[in-house]
mmCIF file of C-alpha atoms in Angstrom:
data_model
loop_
_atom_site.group_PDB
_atom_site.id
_atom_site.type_symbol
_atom_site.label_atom_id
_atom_site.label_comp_id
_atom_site.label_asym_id
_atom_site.label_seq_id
_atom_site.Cartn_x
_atom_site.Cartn_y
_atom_site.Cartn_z
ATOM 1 C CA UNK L 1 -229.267 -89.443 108.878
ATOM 2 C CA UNK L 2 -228.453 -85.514 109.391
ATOM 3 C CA UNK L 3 -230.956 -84.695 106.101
ATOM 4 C CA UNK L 4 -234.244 -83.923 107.183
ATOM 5 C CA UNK L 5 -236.745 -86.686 105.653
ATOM 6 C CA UNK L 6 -239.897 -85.866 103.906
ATOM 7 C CA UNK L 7 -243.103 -85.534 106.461
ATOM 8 C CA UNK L 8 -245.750 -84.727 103.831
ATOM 9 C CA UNK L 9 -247.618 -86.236 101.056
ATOM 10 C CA UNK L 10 -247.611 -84.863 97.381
ATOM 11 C CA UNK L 11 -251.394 -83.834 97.550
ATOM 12 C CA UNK L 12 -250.080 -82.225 100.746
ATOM 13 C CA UNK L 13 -247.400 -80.551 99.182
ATOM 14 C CA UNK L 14 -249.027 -79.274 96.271
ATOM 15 C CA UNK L 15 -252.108 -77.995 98.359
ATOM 16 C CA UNK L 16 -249.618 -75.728 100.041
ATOM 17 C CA UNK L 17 -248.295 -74.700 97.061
ATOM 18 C CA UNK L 18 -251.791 -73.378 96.216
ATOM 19 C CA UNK L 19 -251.376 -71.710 99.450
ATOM 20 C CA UNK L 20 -248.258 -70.171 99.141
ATOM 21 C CA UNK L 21 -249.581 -68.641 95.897
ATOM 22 C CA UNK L 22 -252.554 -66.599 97.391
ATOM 23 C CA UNK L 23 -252.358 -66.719 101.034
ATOM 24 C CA UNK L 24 -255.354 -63.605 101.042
ATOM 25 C CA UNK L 25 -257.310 -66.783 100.583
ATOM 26 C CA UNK L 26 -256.595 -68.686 103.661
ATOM 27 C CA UNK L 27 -256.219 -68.254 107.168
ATOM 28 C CA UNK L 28 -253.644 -67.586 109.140
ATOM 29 C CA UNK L 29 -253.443 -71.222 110.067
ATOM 30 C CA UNK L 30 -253.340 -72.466 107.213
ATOM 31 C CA UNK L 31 -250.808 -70.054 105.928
ATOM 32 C CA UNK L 32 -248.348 -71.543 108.644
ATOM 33 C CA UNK L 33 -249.030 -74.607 107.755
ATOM 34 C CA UNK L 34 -248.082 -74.235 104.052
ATOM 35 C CA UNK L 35 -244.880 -72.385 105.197
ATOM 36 C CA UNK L 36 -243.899 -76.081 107.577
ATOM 37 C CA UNK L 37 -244.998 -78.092 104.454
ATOM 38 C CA UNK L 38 -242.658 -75.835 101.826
ATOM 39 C CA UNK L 39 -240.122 -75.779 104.434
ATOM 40 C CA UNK L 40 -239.957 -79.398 104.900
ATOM 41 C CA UNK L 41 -240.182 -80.056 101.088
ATOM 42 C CA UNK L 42 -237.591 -77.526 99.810
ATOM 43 C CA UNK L 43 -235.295 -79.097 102.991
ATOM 44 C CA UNK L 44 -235.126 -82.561 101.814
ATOM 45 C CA UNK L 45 -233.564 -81.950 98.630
ATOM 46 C CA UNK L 46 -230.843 -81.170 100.734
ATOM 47 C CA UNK L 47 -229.851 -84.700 100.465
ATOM 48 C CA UNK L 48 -230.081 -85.609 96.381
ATOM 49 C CA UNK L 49 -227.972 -81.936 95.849
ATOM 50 C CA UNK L 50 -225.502 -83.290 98.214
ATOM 51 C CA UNK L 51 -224.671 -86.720 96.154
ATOM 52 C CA UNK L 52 -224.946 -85.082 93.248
ATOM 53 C CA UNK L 53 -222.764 -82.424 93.749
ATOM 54 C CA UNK L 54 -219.793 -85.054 94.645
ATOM 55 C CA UNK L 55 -220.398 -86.340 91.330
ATOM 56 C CA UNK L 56 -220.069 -82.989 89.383
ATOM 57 C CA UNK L 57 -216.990 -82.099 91.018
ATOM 58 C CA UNK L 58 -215.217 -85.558 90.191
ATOM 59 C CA UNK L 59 -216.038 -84.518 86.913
ATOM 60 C CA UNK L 60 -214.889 -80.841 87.189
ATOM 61 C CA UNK L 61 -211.304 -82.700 87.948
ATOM 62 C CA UNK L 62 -210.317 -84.034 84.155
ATOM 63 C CA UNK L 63 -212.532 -80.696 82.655
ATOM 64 C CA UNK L 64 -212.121 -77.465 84.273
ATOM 65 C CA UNK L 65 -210.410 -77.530 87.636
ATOM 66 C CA UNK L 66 -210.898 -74.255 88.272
ATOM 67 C CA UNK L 67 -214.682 -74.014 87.585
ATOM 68 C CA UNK L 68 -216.944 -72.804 90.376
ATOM 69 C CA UNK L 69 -219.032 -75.091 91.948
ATOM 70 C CA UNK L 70 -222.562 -73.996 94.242
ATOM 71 C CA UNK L 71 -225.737 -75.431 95.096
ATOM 72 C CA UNK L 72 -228.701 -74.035 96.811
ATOM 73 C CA UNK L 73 -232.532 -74.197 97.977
ATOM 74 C CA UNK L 74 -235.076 -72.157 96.086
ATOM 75 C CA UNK L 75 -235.742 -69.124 97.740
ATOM 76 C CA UNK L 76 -239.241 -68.493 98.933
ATOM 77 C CA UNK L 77 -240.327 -65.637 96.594
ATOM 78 C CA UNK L 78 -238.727 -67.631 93.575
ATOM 79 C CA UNK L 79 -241.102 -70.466 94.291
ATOM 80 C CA UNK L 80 -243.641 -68.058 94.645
ATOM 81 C CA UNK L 81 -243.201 -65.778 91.641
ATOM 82 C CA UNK L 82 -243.217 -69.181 89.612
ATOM 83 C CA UNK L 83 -245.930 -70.604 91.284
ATOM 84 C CA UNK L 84 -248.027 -67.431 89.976
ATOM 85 C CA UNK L 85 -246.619 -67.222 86.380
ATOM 86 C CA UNK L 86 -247.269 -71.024 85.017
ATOM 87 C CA UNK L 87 -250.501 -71.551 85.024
ATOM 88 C CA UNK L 88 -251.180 -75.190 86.342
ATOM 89 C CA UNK L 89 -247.461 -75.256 88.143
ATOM 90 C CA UNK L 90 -247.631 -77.356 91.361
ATOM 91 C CA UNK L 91 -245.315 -77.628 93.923
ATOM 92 C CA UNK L 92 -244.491 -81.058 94.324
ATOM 93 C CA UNK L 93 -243.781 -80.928 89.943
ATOM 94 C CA UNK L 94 -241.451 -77.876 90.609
ATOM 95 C CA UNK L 95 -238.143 -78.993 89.165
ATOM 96 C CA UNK L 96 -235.426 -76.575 90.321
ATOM 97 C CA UNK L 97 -236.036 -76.456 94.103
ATOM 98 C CA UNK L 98 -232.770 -78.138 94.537
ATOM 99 C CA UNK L 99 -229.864 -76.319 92.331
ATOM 100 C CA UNK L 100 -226.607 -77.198 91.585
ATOM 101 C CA UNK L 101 -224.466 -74.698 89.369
ATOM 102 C CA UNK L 102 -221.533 -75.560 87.713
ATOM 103 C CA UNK L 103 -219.508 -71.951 85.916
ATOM 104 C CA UNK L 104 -216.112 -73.160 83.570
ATOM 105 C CA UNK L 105 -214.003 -71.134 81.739
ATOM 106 C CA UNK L 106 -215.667 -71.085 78.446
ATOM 107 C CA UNK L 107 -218.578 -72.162 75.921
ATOM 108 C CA UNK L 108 -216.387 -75.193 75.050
ATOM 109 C CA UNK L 109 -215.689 -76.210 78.635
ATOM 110 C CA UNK L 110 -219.423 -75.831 79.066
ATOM 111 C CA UNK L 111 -220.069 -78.608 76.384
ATOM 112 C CA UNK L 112 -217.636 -80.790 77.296
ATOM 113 C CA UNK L 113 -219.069 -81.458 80.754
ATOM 114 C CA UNK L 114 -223.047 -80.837 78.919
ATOM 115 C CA UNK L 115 -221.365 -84.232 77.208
ATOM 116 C CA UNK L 116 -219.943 -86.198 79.993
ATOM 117 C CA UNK L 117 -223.582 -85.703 81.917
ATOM 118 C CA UNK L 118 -225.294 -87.132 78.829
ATOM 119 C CA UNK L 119 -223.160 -89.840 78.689
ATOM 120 C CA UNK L 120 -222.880 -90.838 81.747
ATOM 121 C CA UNK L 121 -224.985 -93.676 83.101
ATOM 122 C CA UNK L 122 -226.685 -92.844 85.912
ATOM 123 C CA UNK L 123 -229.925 -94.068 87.726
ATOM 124 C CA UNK L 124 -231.050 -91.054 87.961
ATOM 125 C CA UNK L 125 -233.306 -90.446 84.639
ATOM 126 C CA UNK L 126 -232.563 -86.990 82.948
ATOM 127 C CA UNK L 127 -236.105 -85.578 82.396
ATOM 128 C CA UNK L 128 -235.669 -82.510 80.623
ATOM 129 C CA UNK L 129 -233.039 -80.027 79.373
ATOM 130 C CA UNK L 130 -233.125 -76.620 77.935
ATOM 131 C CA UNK L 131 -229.754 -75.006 75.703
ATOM 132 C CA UNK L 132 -229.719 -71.835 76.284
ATOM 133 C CA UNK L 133 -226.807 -70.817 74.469
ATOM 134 C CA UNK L 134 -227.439 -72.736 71.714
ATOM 135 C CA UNK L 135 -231.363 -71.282 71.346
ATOM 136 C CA UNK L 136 -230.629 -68.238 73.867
ATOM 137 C CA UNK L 137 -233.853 -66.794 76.015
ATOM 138 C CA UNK L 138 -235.615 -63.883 74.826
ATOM 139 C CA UNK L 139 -234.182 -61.579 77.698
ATOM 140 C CA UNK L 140 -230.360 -62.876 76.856
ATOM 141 C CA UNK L 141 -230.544 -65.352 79.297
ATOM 142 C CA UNK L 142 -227.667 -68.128 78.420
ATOM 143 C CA UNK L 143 -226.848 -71.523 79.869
ATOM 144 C CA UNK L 144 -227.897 -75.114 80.027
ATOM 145 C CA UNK L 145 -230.043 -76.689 82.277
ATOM 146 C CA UNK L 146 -230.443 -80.624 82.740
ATOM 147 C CA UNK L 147 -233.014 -81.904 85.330
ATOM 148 C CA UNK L 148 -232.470 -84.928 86.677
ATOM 149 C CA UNK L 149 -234.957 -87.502 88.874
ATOM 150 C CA UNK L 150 -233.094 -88.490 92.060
ATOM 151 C CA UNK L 151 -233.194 -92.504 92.163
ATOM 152 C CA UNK L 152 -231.087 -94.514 94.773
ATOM 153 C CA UNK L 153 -231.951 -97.250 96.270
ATOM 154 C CA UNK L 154 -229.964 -96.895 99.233
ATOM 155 C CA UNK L 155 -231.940 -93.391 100.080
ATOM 156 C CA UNK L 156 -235.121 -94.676 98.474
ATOM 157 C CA UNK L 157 -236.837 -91.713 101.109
ATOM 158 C CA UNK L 158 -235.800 -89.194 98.466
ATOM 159 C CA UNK L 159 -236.723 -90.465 95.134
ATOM 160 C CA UNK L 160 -238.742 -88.772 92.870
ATOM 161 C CA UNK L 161 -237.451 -85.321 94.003
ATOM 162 C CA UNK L 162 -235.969 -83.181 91.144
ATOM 163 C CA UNK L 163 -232.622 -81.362 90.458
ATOM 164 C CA UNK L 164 -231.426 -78.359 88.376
ATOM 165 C CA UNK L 165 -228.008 -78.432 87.021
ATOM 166 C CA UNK L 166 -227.029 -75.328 85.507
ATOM 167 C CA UNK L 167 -224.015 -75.196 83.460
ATOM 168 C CA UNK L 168 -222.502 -71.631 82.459
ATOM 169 C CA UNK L 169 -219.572 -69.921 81.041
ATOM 170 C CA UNK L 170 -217.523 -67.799 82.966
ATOM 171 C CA UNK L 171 -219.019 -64.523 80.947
ATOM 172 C CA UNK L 172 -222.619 -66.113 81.171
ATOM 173 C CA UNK L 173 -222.297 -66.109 84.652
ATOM 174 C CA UNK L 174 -221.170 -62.512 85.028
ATOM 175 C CA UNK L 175 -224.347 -61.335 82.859
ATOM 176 C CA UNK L 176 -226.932 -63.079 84.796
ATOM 177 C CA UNK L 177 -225.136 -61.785 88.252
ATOM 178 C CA UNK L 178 -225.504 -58.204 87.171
ATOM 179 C CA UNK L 179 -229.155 -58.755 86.286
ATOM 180 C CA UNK L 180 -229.565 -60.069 89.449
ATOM 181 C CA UNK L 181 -227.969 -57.389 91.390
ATOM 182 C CA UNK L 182 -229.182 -54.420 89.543
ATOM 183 C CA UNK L 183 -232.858 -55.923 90.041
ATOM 184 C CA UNK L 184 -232.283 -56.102 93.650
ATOM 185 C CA UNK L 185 -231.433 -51.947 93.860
ATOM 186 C CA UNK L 186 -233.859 -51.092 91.569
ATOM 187 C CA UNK L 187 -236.702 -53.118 92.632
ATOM 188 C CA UNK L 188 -237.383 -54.436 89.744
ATOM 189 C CA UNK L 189 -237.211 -58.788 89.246
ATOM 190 C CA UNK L 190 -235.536 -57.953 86.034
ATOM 191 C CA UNK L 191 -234.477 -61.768 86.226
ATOM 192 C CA UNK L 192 -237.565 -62.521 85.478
ATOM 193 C CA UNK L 193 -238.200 -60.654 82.702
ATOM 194 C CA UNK L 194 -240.395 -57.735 84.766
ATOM 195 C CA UNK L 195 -239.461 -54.327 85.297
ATOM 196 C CA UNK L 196 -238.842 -51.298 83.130
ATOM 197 C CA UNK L 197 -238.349 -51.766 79.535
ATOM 198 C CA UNK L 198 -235.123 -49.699 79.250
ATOM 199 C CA UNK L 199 -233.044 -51.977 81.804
ATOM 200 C CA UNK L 200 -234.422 -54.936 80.501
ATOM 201 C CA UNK L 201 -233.221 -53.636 76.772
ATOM 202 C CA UNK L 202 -229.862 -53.070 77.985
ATOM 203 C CA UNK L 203 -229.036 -56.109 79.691
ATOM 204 C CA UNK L 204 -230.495 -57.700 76.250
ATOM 205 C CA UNK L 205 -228.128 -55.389 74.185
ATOM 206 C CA UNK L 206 -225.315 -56.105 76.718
ATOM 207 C CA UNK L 207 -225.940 -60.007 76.078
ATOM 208 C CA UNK L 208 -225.902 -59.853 72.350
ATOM 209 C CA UNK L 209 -222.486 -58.161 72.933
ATOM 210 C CA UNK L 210 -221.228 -60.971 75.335
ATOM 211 C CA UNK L 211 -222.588 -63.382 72.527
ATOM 212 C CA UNK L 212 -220.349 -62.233 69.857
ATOM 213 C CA UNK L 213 -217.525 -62.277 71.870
ATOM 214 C CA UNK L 214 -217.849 -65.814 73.153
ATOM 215 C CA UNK L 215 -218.870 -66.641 69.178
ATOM 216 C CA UNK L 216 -222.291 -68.092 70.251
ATOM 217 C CA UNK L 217 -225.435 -67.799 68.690
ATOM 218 C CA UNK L 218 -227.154 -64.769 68.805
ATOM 219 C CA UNK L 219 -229.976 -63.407 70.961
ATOM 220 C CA UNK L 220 -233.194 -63.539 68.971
ATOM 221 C CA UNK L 221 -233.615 -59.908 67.604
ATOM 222 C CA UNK L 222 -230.241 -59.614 67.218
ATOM 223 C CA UNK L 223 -228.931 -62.378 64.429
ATOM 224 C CA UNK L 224 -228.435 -59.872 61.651
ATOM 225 C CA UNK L 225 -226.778 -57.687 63.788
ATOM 226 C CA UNK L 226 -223.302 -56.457 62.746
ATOM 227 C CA UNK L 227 -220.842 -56.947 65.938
ATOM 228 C CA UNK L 228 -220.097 -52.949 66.092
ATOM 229 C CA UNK L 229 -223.400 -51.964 65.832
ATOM 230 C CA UNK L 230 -224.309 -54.127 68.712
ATOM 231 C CA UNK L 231 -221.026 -52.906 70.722
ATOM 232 C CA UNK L 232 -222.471 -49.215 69.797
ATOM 233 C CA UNK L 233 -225.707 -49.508 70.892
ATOM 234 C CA UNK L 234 -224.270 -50.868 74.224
ATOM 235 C CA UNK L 235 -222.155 -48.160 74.577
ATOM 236 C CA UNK L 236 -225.028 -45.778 74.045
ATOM 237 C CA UNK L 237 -227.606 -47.552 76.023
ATOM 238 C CA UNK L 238 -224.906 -48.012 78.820
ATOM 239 C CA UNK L 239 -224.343 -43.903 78.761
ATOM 240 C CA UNK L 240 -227.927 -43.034 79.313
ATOM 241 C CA UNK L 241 -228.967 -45.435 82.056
ATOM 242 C CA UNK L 242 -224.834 -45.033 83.787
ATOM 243 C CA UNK L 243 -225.257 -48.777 84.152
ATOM 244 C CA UNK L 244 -221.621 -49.018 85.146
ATOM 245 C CA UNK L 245 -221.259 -45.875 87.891
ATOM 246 C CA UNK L 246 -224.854 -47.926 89.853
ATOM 247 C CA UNK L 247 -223.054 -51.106 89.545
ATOM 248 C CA UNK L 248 -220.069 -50.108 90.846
ATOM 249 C CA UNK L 249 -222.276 -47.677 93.798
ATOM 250 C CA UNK L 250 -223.690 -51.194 94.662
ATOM 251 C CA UNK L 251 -220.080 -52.674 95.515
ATOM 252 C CA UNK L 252 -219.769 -53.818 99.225
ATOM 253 C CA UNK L 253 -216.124 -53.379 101.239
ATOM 254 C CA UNK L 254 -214.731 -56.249 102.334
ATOM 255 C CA UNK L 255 -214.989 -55.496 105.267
ATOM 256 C CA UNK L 256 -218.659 -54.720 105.252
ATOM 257 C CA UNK L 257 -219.217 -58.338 105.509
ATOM 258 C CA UNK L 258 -220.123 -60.056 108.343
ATOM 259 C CA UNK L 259 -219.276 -63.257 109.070
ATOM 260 C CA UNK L 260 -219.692 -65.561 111.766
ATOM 261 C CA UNK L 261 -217.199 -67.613 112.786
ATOM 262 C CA UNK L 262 -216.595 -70.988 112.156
ATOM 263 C CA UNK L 263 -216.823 -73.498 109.333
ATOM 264 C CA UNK L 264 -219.877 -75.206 108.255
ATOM 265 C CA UNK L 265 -221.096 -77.173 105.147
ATOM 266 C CA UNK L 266 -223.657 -74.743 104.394
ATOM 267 C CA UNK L 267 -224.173 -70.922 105.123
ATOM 268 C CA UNK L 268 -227.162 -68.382 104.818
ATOM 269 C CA UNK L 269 -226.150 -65.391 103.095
ATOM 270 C CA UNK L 270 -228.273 -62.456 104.076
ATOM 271 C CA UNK L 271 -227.793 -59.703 101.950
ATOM 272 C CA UNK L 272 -229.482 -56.100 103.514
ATOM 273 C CA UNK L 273 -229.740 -53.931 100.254
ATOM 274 C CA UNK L 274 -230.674 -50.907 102.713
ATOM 275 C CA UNK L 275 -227.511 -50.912 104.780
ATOM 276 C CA UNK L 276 -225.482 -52.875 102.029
ATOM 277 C CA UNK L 277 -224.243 -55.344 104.250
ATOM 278 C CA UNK L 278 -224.216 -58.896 104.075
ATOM 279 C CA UNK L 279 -224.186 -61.410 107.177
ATOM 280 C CA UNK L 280 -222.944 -65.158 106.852
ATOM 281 C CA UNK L 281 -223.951 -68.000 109.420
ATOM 282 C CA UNK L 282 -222.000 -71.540 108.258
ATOM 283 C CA UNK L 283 -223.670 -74.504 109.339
ATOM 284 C CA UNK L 284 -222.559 -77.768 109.724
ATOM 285 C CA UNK L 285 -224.228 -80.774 107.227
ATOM 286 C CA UNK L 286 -225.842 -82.284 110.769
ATOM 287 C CA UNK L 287 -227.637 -78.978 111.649
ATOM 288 C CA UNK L 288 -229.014 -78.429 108.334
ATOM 289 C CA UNK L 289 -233.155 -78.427 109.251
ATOM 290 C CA UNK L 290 -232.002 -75.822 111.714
ATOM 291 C CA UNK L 291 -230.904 -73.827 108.758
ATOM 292 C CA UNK L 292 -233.580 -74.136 106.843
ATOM 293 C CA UNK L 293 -236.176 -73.350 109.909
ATOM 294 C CA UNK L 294 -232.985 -70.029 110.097
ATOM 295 C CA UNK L 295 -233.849 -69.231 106.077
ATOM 296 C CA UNK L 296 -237.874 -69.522 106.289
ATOM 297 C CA UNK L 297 -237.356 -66.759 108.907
ATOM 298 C CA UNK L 298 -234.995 -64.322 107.049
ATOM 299 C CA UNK L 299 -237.673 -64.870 104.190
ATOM 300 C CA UNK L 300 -240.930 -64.047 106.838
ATOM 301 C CA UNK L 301 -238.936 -61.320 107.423
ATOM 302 C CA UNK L 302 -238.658 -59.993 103.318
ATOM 303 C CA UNK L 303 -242.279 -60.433 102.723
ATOM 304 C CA UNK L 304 -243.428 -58.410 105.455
ATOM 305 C CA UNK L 305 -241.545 -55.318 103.740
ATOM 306 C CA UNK L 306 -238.140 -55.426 105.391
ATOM 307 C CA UNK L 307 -235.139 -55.485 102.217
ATOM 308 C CA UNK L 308 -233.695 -58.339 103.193
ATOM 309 C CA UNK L 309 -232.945 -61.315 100.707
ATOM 310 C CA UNK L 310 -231.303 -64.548 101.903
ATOM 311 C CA UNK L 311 -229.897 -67.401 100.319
ATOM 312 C CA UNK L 312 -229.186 -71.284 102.099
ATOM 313 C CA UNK L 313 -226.051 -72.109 99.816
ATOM 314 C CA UNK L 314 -222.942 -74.809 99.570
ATOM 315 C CA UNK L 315 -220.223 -73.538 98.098
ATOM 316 C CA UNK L 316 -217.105 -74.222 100.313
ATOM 317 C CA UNK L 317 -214.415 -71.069 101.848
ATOM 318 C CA UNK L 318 -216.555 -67.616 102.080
ATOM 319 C CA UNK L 319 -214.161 -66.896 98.969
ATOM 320 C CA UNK L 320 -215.368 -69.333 96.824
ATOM 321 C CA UNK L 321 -219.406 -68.455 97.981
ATOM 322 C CA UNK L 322 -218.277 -64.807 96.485
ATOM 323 C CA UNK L 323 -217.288 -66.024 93.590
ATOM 324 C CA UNK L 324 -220.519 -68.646 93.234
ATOM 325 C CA UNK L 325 -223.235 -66.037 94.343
ATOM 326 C CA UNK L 326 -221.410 -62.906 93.288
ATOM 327 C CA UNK L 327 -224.988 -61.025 93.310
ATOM 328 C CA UNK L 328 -225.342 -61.629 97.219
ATOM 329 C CA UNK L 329 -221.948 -59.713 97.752
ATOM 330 C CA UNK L 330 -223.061 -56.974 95.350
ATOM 331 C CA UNK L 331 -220.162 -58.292 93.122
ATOM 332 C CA UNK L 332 -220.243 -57.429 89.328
ATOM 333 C CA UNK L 333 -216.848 -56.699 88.662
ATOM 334 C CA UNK L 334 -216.394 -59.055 85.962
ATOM 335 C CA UNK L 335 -219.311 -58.221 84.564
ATOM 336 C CA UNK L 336 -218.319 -54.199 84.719
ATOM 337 C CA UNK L 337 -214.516 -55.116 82.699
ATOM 338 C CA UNK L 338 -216.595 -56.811 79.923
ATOM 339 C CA UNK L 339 -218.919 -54.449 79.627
ATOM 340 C CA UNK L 340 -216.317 -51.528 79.674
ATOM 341 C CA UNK L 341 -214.022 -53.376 76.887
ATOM 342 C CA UNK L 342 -217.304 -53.904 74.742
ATOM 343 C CA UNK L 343 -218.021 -49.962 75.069
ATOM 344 C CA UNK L 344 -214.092 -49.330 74.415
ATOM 345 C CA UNK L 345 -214.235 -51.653 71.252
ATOM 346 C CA UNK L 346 -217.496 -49.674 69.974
ATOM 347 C CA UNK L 347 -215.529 -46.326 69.472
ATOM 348 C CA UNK L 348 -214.775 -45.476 65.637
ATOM 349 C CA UNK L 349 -211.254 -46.497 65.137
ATOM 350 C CA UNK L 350 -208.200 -43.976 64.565
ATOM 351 C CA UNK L 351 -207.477 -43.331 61.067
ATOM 352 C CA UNK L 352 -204.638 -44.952 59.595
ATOM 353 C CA UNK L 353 -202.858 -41.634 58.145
ATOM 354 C CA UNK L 354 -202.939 -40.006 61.549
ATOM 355 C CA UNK L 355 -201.062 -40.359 64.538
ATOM 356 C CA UNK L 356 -200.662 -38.509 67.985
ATOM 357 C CA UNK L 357 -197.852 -36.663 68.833
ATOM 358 C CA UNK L 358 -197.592 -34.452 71.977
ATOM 359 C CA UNK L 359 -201.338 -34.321 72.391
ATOM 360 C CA UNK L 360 -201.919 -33.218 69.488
ATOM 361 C CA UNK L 361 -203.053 -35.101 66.061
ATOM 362 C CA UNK L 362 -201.211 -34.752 62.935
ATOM 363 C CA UNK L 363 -200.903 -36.642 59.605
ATOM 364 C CA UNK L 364 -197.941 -38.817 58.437
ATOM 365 C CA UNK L 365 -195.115 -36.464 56.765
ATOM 366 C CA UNK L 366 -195.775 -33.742 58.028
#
């Protein structure tokens, strides 16, 4: 089998999670050891994504053809930064390692497929699920998540091992891409709800907005809210931090990227915030511990200082990776037209009894 197969035990596992979480406590040894161990581990879910993604995409057919389909490994620092906020987290109980995302066209697209999950009947057993845009996070976070046990008999290796599916709209997904992206230029792990209090109230204001025009529930804080105050205070927000004009600063060329060539099943996206470039290596399903051994590198490489972030993603064409991890090309586009219509639809409307004419405003009949 091309997966990689798990070489460590779950005391094992979750004793380098402890590792991984304050390595000023161990030696060096046992540093690298917890690096193998989390490298192994995160590499074998490899397998369960793969299945599982087949099956999301036959289901994609009949629903939303033109929905954007991803998966990926947790990065390193993700695991890490969780590992350190949940008290009592271990790493072998860690239930988004593997990812799968899933973005449709709309809220109602976004149910539909919610549904067909539930309904299906599968052998793997659906342990949790949060709704997100039903009972949206705090920070404006939106989306549902399903976890799912991996059970198969015929790879009875990788039972046990958990599964995210996230499930967003198209506007959802452009929201949590510029959160992403601005967090990486500022510093800042705004997705995580750190960082300075004015950028995480904007991108809270600027979900609220989103919110209203999808015709979702609203963002706690903001239920009473009347839709052009919440447009306003976007607008005015927006013009004080120039939101838009960094965004836009952060864009990469197209041909800035770098690209290897050649096809491959998987690629590690390496995004350099310094230089703003990005660097792609595909890899083929049969060299895929080779890729993962490539990522735990690139991420050695982050934690001793150097601003690099990578990603080990499946997503098909390099076009369809932009369009799955937008944030890793510095993409926000969408997110900046939504944003700009929202600000355009917050300005006090024209009276009725005036018109322009020749520059200049005038009133009817005269």
């Amino acid at each position: 089998m091309a997966f990689p197969l798990p070489q460590f035990s779950k005391n094992q596992i979750n004793r380098a999670g402890e590792i991984i979480k304050a390595p000023g406590n161990c030696s060096s040894t046992d540093q690298e050891w917890a690096t193998e161990v989390l490298a192994n581990y995160r590499a074998c879910h490899g397998y369960p994504i793969n299945t599982f993604q087949a099956t999301l995409r036959g289901k994609l057919r009949s629903i939303d053809p033109n929905a954007i389909v991803a998966q990926r490994l947790k990065r390193t620092p993700s695991i890490v930064l969780k590992l350190q906020r949940f008290h009592g987290m271990q790493l072998a109980r860690m239930q988004d390692i593997g990812g799968l995302r899933a973005v449709l066209s709309s809220v109602k697209l976004v149910r539909q497929l919610e549904k067909s999950y539930r309904d299906a009947r599968f052998k793997h057993t659906l342990t949790s699920s949060k709704d997100y845009i039903a009972e949206p996070k705090a920070d404006g976070y939106r989306g549902v998540h399903l976890i799912y046990r991996y059970n198969n008999e015929n790879a009875a290796e990788y039972n046990g091992l958990s599964l995210e599916l996230q499930i967003r709209s198209r506007l959802q997904h452009a929201w949590a891409t510029a959160v992403e992206t601005m967090g990486t230029f500022l510093g800042q792990a705004l997705k995580s709800g750190q960082g300075e209090t004015r950028w995480r109230e904007f991108f809270v204001k600027a979900s609220a907005a989103l919110s209203c025009i999808e015709k979702s529930p609203q963002i706690p804080g903001f239920e009473g809210y009347d839709e052009h105050a919440i447009f306003r205070a976007v607008a005015e927000t927006e013009a004080s931090l120039r939101v838009l004009e960094k965004l836009q600063g952060f864009a990469i060329a197209a041909d800035q990227i770098i690209a290897s060539h050649g096809q491959g099943a998987y690629h590690l996206i390496v995004l350099d915030s310094e230089k703003r470039t990005v660097t792609i290596t595909p890899y083929a399903t049969a060299r895929l511990e080779i890729a993962t051994n490539a990522y735990a590198k690139v991420e050695a490489r982050t934690r001793n200082g150097e601003p690099v972030e990578a990603v080990l993603v499946s997503a098909g064409p390099i076009e369809s990776l932009r369009r799955a991890y937008p944030n890793y090309f510095l993409d926000t586009q969408e997110f900046i037209r939504e944003i700009k219509a929202v600000i355009a639809k917050s300005q006090p409307k024209r009276s009725a009894t005036n018109k322009v004419v020749n520059g200049r405003r005038r009133k009817r009949g005269s």
